[in-house]
GROMACS .gro file of C-alpha atoms in nm:
model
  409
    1UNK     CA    1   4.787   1.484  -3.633
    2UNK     CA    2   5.117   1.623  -3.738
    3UNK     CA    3   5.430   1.453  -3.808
    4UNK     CA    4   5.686   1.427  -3.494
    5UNK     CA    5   5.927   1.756  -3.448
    6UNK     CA    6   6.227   1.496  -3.463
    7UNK     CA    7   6.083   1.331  -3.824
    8UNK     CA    8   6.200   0.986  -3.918
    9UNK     CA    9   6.574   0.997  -3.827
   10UNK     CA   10   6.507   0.985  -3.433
   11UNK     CA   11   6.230   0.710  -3.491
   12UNK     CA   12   6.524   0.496  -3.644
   13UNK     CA   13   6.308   0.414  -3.957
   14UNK     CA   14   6.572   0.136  -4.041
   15UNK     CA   15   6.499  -0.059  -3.703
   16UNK     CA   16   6.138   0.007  -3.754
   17UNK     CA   17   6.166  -0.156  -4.112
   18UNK     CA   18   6.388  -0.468  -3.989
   19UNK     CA   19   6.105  -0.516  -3.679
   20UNK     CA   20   5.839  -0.516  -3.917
   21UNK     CA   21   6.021  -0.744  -4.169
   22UNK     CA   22   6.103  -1.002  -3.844
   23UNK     CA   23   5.676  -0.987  -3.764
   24UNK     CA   24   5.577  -1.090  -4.094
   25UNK     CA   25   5.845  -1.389  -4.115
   26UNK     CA   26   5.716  -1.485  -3.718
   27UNK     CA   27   5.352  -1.534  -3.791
   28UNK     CA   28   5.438  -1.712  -4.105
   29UNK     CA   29   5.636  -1.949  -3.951
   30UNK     CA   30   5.354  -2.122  -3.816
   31UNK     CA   31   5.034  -2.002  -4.067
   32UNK     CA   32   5.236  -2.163  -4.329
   33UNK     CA   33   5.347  -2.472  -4.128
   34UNK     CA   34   5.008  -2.611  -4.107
   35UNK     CA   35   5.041  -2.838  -4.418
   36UNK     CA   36   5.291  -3.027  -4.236
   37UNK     CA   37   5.136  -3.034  -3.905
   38UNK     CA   38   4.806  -3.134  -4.004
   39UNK     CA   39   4.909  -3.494  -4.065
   40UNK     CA   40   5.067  -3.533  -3.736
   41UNK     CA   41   4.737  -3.430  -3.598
   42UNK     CA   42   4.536  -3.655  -3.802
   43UNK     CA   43   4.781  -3.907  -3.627
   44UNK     CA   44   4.712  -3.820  -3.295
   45UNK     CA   45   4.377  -3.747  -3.233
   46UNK     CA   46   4.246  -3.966  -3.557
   47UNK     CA   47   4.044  -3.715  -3.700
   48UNK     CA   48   3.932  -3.726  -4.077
   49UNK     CA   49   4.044  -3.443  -4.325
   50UNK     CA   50   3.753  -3.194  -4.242
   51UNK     CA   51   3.838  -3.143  -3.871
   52UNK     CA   52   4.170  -3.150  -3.883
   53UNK     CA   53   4.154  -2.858  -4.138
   54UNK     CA   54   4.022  -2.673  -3.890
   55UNK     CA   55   4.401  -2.602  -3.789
   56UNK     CA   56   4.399  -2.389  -4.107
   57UNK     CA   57   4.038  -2.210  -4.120
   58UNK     CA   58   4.035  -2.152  -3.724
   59UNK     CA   59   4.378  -1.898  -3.815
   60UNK     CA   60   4.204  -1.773  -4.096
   61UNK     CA   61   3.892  -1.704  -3.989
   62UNK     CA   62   4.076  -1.501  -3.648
   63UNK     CA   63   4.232  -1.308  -3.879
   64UNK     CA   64   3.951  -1.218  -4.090
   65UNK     CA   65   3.728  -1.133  -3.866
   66UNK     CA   66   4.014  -0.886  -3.682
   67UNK     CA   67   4.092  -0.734  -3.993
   68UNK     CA   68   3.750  -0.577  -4.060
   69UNK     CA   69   3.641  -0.580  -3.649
   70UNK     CA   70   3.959  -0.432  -3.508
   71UNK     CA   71   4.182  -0.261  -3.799
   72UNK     CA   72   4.041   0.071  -3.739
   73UNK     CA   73   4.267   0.024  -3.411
   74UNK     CA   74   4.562   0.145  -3.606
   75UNK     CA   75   4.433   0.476  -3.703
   76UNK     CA   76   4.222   0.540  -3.374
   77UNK     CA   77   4.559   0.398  -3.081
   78UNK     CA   78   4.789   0.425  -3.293
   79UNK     CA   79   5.038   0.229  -3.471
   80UNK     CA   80   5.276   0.160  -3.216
   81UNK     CA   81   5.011   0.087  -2.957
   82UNK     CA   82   4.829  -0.113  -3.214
   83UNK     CA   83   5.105  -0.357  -3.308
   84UNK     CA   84   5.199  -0.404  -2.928
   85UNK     CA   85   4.882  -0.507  -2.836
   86UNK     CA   86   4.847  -0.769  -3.125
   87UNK     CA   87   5.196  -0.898  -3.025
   88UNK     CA   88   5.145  -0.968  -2.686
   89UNK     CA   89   4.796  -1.170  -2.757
   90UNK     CA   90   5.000  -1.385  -3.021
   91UNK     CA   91   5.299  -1.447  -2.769
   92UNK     CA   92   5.059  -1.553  -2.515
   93UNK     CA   93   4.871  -1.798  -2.739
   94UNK     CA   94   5.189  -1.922  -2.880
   95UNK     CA   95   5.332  -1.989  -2.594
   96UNK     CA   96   5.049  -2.184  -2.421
   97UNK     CA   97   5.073  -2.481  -2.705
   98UNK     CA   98   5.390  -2.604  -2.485
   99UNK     CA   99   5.103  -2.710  -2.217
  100UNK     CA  100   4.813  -2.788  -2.433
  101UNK     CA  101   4.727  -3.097  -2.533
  102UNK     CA  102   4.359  -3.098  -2.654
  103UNK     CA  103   4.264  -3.082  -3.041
  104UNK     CA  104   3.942  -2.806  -2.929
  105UNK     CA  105   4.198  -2.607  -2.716
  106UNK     CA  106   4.418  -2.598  -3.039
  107UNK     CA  107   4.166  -2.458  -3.227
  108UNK     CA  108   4.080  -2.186  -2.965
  109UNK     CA  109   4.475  -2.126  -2.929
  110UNK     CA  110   4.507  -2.082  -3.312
  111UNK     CA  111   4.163  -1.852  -3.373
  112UNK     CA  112   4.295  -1.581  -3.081
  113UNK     CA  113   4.671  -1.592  -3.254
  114UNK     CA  114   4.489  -1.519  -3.621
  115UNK     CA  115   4.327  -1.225  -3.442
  116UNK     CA  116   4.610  -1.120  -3.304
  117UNK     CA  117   4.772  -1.105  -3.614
  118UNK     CA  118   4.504  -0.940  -3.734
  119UNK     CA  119   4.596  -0.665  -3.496
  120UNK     CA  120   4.980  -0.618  -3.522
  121UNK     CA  121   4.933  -0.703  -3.918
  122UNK     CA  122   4.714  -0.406  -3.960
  123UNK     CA  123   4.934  -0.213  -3.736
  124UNK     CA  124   5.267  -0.306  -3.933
  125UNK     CA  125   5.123  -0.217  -4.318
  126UNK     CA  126   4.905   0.083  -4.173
  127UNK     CA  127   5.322   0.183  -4.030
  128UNK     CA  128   5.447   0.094  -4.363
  129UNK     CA  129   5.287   0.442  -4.498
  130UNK     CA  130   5.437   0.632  -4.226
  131UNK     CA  131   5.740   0.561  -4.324
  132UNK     CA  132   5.765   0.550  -4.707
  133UNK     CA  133   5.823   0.830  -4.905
  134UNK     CA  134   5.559   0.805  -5.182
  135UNK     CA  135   5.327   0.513  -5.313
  136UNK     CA  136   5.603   0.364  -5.549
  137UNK     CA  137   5.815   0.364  -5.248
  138UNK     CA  138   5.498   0.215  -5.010
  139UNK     CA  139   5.476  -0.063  -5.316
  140UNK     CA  140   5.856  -0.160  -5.313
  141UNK     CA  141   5.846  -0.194  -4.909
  142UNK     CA  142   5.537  -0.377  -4.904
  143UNK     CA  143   5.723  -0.647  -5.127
  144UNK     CA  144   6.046  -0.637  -4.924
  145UNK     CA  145   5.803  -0.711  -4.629
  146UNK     CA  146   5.603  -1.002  -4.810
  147UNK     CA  147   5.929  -1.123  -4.936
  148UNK     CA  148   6.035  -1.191  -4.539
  149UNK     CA  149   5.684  -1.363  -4.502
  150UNK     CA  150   5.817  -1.609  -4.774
  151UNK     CA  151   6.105  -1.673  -4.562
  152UNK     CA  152   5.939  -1.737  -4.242
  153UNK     CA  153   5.718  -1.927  -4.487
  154UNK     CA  154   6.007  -2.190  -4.595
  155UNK     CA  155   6.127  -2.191  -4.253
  156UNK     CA  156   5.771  -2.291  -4.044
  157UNK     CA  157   5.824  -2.634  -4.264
  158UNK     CA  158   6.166  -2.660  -4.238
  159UNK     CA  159   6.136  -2.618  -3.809
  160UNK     CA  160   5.834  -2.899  -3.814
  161UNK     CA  161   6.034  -3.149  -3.962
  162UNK     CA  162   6.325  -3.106  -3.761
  163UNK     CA  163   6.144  -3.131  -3.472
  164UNK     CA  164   5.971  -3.476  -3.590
  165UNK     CA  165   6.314  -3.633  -3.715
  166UNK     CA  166   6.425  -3.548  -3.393
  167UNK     CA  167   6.151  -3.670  -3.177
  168UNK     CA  168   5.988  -3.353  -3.105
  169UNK     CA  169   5.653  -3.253  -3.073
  170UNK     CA  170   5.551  -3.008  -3.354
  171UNK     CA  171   5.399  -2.768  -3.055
  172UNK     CA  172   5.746  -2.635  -3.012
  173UNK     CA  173   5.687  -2.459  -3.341
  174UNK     CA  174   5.469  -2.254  -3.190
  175UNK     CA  175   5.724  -2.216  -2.828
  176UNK     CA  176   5.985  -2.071  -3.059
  177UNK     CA  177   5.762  -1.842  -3.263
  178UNK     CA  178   5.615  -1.707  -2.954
  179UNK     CA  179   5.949  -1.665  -2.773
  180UNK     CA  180   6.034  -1.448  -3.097
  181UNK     CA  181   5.769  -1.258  -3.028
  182UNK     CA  182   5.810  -1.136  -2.708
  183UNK     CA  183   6.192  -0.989  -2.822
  184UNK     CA  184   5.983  -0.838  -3.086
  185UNK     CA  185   5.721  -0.679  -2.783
  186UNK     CA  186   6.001  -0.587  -2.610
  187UNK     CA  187   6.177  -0.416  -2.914
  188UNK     CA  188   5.829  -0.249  -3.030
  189UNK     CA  189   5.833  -0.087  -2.630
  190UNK     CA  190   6.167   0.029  -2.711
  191UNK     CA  191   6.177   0.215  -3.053
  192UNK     CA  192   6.068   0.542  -3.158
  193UNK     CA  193   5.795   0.550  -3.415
  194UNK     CA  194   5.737   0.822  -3.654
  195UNK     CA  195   5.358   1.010  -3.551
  196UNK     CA  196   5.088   0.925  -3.856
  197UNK     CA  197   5.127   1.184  -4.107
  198UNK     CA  198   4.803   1.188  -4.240
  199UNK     CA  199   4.491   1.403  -4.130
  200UNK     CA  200   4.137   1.303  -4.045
  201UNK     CA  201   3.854   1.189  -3.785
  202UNK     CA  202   3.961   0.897  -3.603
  203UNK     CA  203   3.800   0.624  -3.777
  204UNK     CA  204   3.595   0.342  -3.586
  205UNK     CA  205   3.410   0.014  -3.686
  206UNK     CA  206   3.161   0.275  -3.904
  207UNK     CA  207   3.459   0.411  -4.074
  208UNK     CA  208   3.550   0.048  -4.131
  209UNK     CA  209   3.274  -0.008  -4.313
  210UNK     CA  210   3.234   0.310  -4.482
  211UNK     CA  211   3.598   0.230  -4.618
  212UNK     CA  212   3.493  -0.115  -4.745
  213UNK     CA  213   3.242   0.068  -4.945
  214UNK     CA  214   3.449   0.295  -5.144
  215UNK     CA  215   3.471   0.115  -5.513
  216UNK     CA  216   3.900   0.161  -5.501
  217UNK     CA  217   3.918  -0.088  -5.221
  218UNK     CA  218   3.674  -0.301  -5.373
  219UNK     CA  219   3.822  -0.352  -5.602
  220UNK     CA  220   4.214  -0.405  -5.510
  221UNK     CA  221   3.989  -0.681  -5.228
  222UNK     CA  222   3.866  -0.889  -5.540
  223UNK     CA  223   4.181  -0.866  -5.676
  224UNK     CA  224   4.373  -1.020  -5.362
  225UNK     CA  225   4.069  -1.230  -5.330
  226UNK     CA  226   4.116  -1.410  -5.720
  227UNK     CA  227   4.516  -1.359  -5.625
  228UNK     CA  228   4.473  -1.551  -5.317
  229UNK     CA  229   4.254  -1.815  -5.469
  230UNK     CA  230   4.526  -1.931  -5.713
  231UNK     CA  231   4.750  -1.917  -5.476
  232UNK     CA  232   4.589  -2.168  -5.240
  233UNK     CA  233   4.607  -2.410  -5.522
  234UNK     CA  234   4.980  -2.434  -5.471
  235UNK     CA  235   5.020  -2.485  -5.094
  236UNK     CA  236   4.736  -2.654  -5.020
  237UNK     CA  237   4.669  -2.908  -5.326
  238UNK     CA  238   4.965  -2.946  -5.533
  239UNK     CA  239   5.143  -3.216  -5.348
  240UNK     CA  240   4.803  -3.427  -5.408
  241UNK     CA  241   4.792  -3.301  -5.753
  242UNK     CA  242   5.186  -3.435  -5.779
  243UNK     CA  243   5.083  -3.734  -5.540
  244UNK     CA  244   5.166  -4.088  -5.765
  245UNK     CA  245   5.369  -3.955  -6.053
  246UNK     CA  246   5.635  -4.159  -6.162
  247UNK     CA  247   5.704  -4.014  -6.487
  248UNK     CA  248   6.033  -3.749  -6.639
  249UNK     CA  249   6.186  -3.537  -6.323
  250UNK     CA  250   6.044  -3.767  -6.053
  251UNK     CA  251   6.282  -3.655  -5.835
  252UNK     CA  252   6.107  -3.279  -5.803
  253UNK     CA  253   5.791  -3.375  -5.698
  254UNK     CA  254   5.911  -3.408  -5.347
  255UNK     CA  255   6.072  -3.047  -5.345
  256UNK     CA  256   5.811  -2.896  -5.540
  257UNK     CA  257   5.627  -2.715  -5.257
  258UNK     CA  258   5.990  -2.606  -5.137
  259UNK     CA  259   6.106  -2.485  -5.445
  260UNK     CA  260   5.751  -2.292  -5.432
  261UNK     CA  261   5.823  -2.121  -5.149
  262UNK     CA  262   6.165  -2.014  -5.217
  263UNK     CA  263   6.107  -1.883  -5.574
  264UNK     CA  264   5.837  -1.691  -5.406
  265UNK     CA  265   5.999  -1.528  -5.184
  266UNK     CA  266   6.292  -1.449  -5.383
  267UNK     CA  267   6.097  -1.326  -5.610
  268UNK     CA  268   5.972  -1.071  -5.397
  269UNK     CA  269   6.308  -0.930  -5.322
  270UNK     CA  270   6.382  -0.870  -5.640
  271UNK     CA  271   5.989  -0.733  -5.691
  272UNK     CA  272   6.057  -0.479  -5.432
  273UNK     CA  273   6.416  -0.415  -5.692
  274UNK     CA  274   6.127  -0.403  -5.998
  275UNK     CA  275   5.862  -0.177  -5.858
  276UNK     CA  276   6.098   0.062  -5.746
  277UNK     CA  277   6.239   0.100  -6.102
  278UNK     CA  278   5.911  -0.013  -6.351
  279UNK     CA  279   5.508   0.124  -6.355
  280UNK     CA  280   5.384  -0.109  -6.122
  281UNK     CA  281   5.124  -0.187  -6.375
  282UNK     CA  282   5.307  -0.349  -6.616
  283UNK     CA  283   5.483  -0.574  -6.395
  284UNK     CA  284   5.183  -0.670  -6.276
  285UNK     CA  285   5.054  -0.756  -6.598
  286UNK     CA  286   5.358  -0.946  -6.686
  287UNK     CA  287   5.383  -1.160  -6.348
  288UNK     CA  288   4.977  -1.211  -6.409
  289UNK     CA  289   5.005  -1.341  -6.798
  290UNK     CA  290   5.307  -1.561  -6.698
  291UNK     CA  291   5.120  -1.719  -6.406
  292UNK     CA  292   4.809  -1.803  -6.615
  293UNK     CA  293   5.042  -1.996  -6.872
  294UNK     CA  294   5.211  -2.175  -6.599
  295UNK     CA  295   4.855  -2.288  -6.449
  296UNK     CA  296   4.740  -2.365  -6.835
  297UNK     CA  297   5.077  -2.532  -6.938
  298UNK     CA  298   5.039  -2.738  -6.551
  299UNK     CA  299   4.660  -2.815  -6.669
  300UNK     CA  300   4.766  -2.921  -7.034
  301UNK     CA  301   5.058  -3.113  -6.934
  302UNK     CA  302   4.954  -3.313  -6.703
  303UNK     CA  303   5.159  -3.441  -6.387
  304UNK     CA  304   5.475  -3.395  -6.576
  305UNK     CA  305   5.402  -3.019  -6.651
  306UNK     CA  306   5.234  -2.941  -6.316
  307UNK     CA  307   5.589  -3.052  -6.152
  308UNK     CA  308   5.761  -2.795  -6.297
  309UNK     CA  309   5.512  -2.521  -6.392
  310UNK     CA  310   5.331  -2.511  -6.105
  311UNK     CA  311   5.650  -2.432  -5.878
  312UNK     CA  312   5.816  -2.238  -6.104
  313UNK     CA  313   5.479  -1.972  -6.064
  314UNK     CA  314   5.585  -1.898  -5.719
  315UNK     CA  315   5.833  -1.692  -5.907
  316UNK     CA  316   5.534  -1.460  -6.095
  317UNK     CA  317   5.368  -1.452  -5.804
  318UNK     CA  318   5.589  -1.328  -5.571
  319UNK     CA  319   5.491  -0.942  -5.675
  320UNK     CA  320   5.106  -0.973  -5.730
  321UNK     CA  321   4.996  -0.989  -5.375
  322UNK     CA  322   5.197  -0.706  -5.190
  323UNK     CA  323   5.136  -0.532  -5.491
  324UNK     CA  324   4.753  -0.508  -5.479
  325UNK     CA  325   4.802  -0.446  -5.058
  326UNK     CA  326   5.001  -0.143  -5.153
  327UNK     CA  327   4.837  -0.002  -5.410
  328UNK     CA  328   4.488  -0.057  -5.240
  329UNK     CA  329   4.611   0.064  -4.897
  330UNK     CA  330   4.825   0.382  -5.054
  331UNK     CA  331   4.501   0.507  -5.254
  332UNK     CA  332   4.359   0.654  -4.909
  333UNK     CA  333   4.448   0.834  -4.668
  334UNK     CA  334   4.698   0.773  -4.467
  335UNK     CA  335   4.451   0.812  -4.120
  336UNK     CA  336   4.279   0.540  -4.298
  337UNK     CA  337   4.573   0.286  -4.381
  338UNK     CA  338   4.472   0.052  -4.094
  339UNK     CA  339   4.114   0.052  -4.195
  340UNK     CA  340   4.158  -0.032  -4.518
  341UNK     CA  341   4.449  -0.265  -4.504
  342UNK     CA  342   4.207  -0.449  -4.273
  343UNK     CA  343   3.907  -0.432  -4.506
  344UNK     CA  344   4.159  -0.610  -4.762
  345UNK     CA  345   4.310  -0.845  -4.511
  346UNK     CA  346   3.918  -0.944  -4.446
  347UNK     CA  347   3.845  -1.055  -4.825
  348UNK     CA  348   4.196  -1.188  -4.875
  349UNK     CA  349   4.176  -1.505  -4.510
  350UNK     CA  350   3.812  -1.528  -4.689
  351UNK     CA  351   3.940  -1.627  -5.000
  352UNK     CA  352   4.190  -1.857  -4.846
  353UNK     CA  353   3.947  -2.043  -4.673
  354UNK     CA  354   3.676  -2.032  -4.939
  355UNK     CA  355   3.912  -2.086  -5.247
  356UNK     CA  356   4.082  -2.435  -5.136
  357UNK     CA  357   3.741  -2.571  -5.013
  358UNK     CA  358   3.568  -2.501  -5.351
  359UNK     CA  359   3.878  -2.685  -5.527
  360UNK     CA  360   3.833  -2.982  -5.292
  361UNK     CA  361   3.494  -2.992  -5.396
  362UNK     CA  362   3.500  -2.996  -5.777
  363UNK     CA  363   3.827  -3.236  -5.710
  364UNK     CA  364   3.557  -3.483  -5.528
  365UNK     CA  365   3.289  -3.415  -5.777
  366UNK     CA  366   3.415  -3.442  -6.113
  367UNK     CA  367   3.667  -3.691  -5.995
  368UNK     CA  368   4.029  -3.589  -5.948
  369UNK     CA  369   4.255  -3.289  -5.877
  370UNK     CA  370   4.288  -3.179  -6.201
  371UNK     CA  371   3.947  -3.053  -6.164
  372UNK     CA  372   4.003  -2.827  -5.862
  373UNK     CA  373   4.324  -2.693  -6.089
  374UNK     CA  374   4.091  -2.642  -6.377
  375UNK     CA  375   3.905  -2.418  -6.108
  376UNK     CA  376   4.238  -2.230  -6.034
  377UNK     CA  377   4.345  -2.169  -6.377
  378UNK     CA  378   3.983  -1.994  -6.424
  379UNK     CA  379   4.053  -1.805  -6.152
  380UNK     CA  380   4.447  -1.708  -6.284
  381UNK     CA  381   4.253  -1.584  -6.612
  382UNK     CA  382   3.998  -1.364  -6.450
  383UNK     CA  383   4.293  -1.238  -6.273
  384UNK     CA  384   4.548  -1.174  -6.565
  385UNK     CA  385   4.244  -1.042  -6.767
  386UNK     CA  386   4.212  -0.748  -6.437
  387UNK     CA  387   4.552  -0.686  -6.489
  388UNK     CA  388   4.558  -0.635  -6.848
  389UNK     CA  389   4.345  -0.398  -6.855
  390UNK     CA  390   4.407  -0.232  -6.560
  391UNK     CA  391   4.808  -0.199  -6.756
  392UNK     CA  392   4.605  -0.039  -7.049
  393UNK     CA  393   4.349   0.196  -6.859
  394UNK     CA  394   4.499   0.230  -6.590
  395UNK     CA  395   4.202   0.349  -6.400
  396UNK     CA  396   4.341   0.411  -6.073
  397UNK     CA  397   4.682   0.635  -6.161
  398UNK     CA  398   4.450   0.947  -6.114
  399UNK     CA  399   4.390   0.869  -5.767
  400UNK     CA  400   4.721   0.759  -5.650
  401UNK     CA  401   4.923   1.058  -5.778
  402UNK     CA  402   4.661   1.276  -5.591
  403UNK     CA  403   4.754   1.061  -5.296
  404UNK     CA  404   5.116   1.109  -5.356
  405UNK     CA  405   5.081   1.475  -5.371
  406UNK     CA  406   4.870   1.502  -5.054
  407UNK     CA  407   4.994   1.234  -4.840
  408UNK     CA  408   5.378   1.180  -4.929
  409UNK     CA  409   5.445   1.558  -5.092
   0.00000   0.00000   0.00000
């Protein structure tokens, strides 16, 4: 493959950028709704907590299993092809919740719009190479990109409950997010995109695999994977965690989540300032040591602590996950971006799914949801320990200025 005759500047790499921010926010306006639907579901169709969480592992587990089944797609079709394709599948499942009214076609509706964003996802960060100038550059896009997931991520919520104070079913989420997706189809038809720069065999479900064996992605995949699992603390146990308390700054506990959200995102914009600026391994380090004392102080401190702390670390974490994407994705090939960035997508759903269920557990077992935060904080100290030491050894600067020279030079 060689790059297009025209370069970047007919592709209109700006409009690529702002279609690929728009994607991100779309999906996560409903993956990051489900907290607030769930209840309504539980209403309706009086299911207990297990089944109705399958609105959240039935997305997860689509988009795992597309990640490492289909992400080869966007080195062997290409990326434009690639992201159309998962598009139109998530439009069409979107769109078919304003007719359905079953809880098992809900499920079936969510699992084909996680693969789908398996597809375009894959598609969209294997792009994100294409277009960046060198790995510090892929790094700081990657956040400006995750930062627009945190907005679609506070506005999912934000949709739901208008639609329930106004009498609306919570299905029209999904109508609007699938509506936005076909502008986005239509757009994706319309621009320009830059030809893969990068040079190899096109890569198929073997290459997948042979990808997910090399020791760099590996690695950044247990990173996301311990990232991920802390995380999931926040959005999917907190407000129990918070649930009762009656004590100093009562009045947070119902914006805690939201303030979550927002600092995380924010955060990310000004990442994507940070990385562009700062060795990505030191702010790493930072944003990791800062989240394990807000997880500790949250642990130590009871309710009263967890209602500040525990928000205020969507702030640190803002950085950690595109981070790890970038830095794992931008240590290959580009003809290989797809692959891997679906090898990591793979490990990252699995966390999500496997991470909050654990916590659940050793809340149930030991008696309380401190316990399942006890679990998270373990998991925040593995994961600042990683990046310690990855800031002092920095193991993996050989291989990403060899990928700078050959891929962005």
């Amino acid at each position: 493959m060689t790059p297009a005759a025209s370069g970047p500047r007919a592709s209109n790499i700006r409009l690529i950028k702002l279609m690929t921010f728009l994607m991100f926010m779309m999906f996560a306006m409903t993956t990051d709704a489900v907290g607030v639907i769930i209840p309504q579901i539980i209403k309706t169709f009086g299911l207990d907590l297990t089944a109705a969480g399958a609105f959240h592992y039935a997305t997860m587990g689509g988009i795992a299993l597309s990640g490492l089944c289909l992400g080869f797609l966007a080195d062997r079709i290409g990326r434009k092809a690639t992201i159309i394709v998962g598009l139109v599948g998530f439009a069409a499942s979107a769109l078919v919740f304003a007719v359905a009214e079953r809880f098992a076609v809900f499920v079936v509706l969510l699992f084909v719009s996680g693969a789908a964003i398996g597809v375009f996802k894959t598609g969209a960060l294997a792009l994100i190479g294409d277009i960046s100038r060198s790995t510090r550059d892929h790094t700081a896009t990657m956040n400006a990109v995750e930062g627009f997931f945190g907005v679609g991520a506070i506005l999912g919520p934000a949709i739901v409950a208008a639609l329930l104070a106004a009498g609306t079913s919570w299905k029209w989420l999904y109508v609007i997010a699938g509506g936005l997706c076909v502008v986005l189809t239509i757009t994706a038809l319309l621009i320009r995109y830059p030809a893969p720069q990068g040079q190899g065999e096109p890569v198929d479900l073997a290459g997948v695999l042979r990808v997910a064996g090399d020791p760099h992605a590996l690695v950044f995949s247990a990173a996301a994977m311990l990232y991920v699992g802390v995380e999931t603390a926040i959005y999917v146990w907190m407000p129990t965690l918070l649930a009762g308390y009656r004590g100093p700054g009562v009045g947070l506990v119902a914006f805690a989540l939201p303030i979550f959200f927002v600092l995380r995102a924010s955060g990310r914009f000004l990442g994507a300032w940070m990385l562009a600026r700062l060795k990505w391994t030191l702010v790493l380090a930072i944003c990791a040591v800062a989240i394990l004392a807000c997880f500790a102080g949250a642990l130590v401190g009871g309710q009263a602590g967890a209602a500040v702390l525990l928000p205020l670390s969507g702030l640190f974490m803002s950085v950690v996950y595109p981070t790890l994407n970038s830095k794992g994705i931008s240590g290959f090939p580009k003809a290989e971006h797809g692959a891997v960035a679906g090898v990591i997508l793979f490990f990252t759903c699995v966390s999500a799914v496997i991470a909050p269920l654990a916590m659940g557990v050793a809340s149930d077992v030991f008696g309380g949801p401190a316990y399942g935060l006890a679990l998270a904080c373990g998991l925040a100290l593995i994961l600042a320990l990683a990046a310690l030491a990855n800031a002092v050894w920095t193991p993996f600067e050989r291989r990403l200025a060899t990928c700078d020279d050959r891929e962005y030079g």
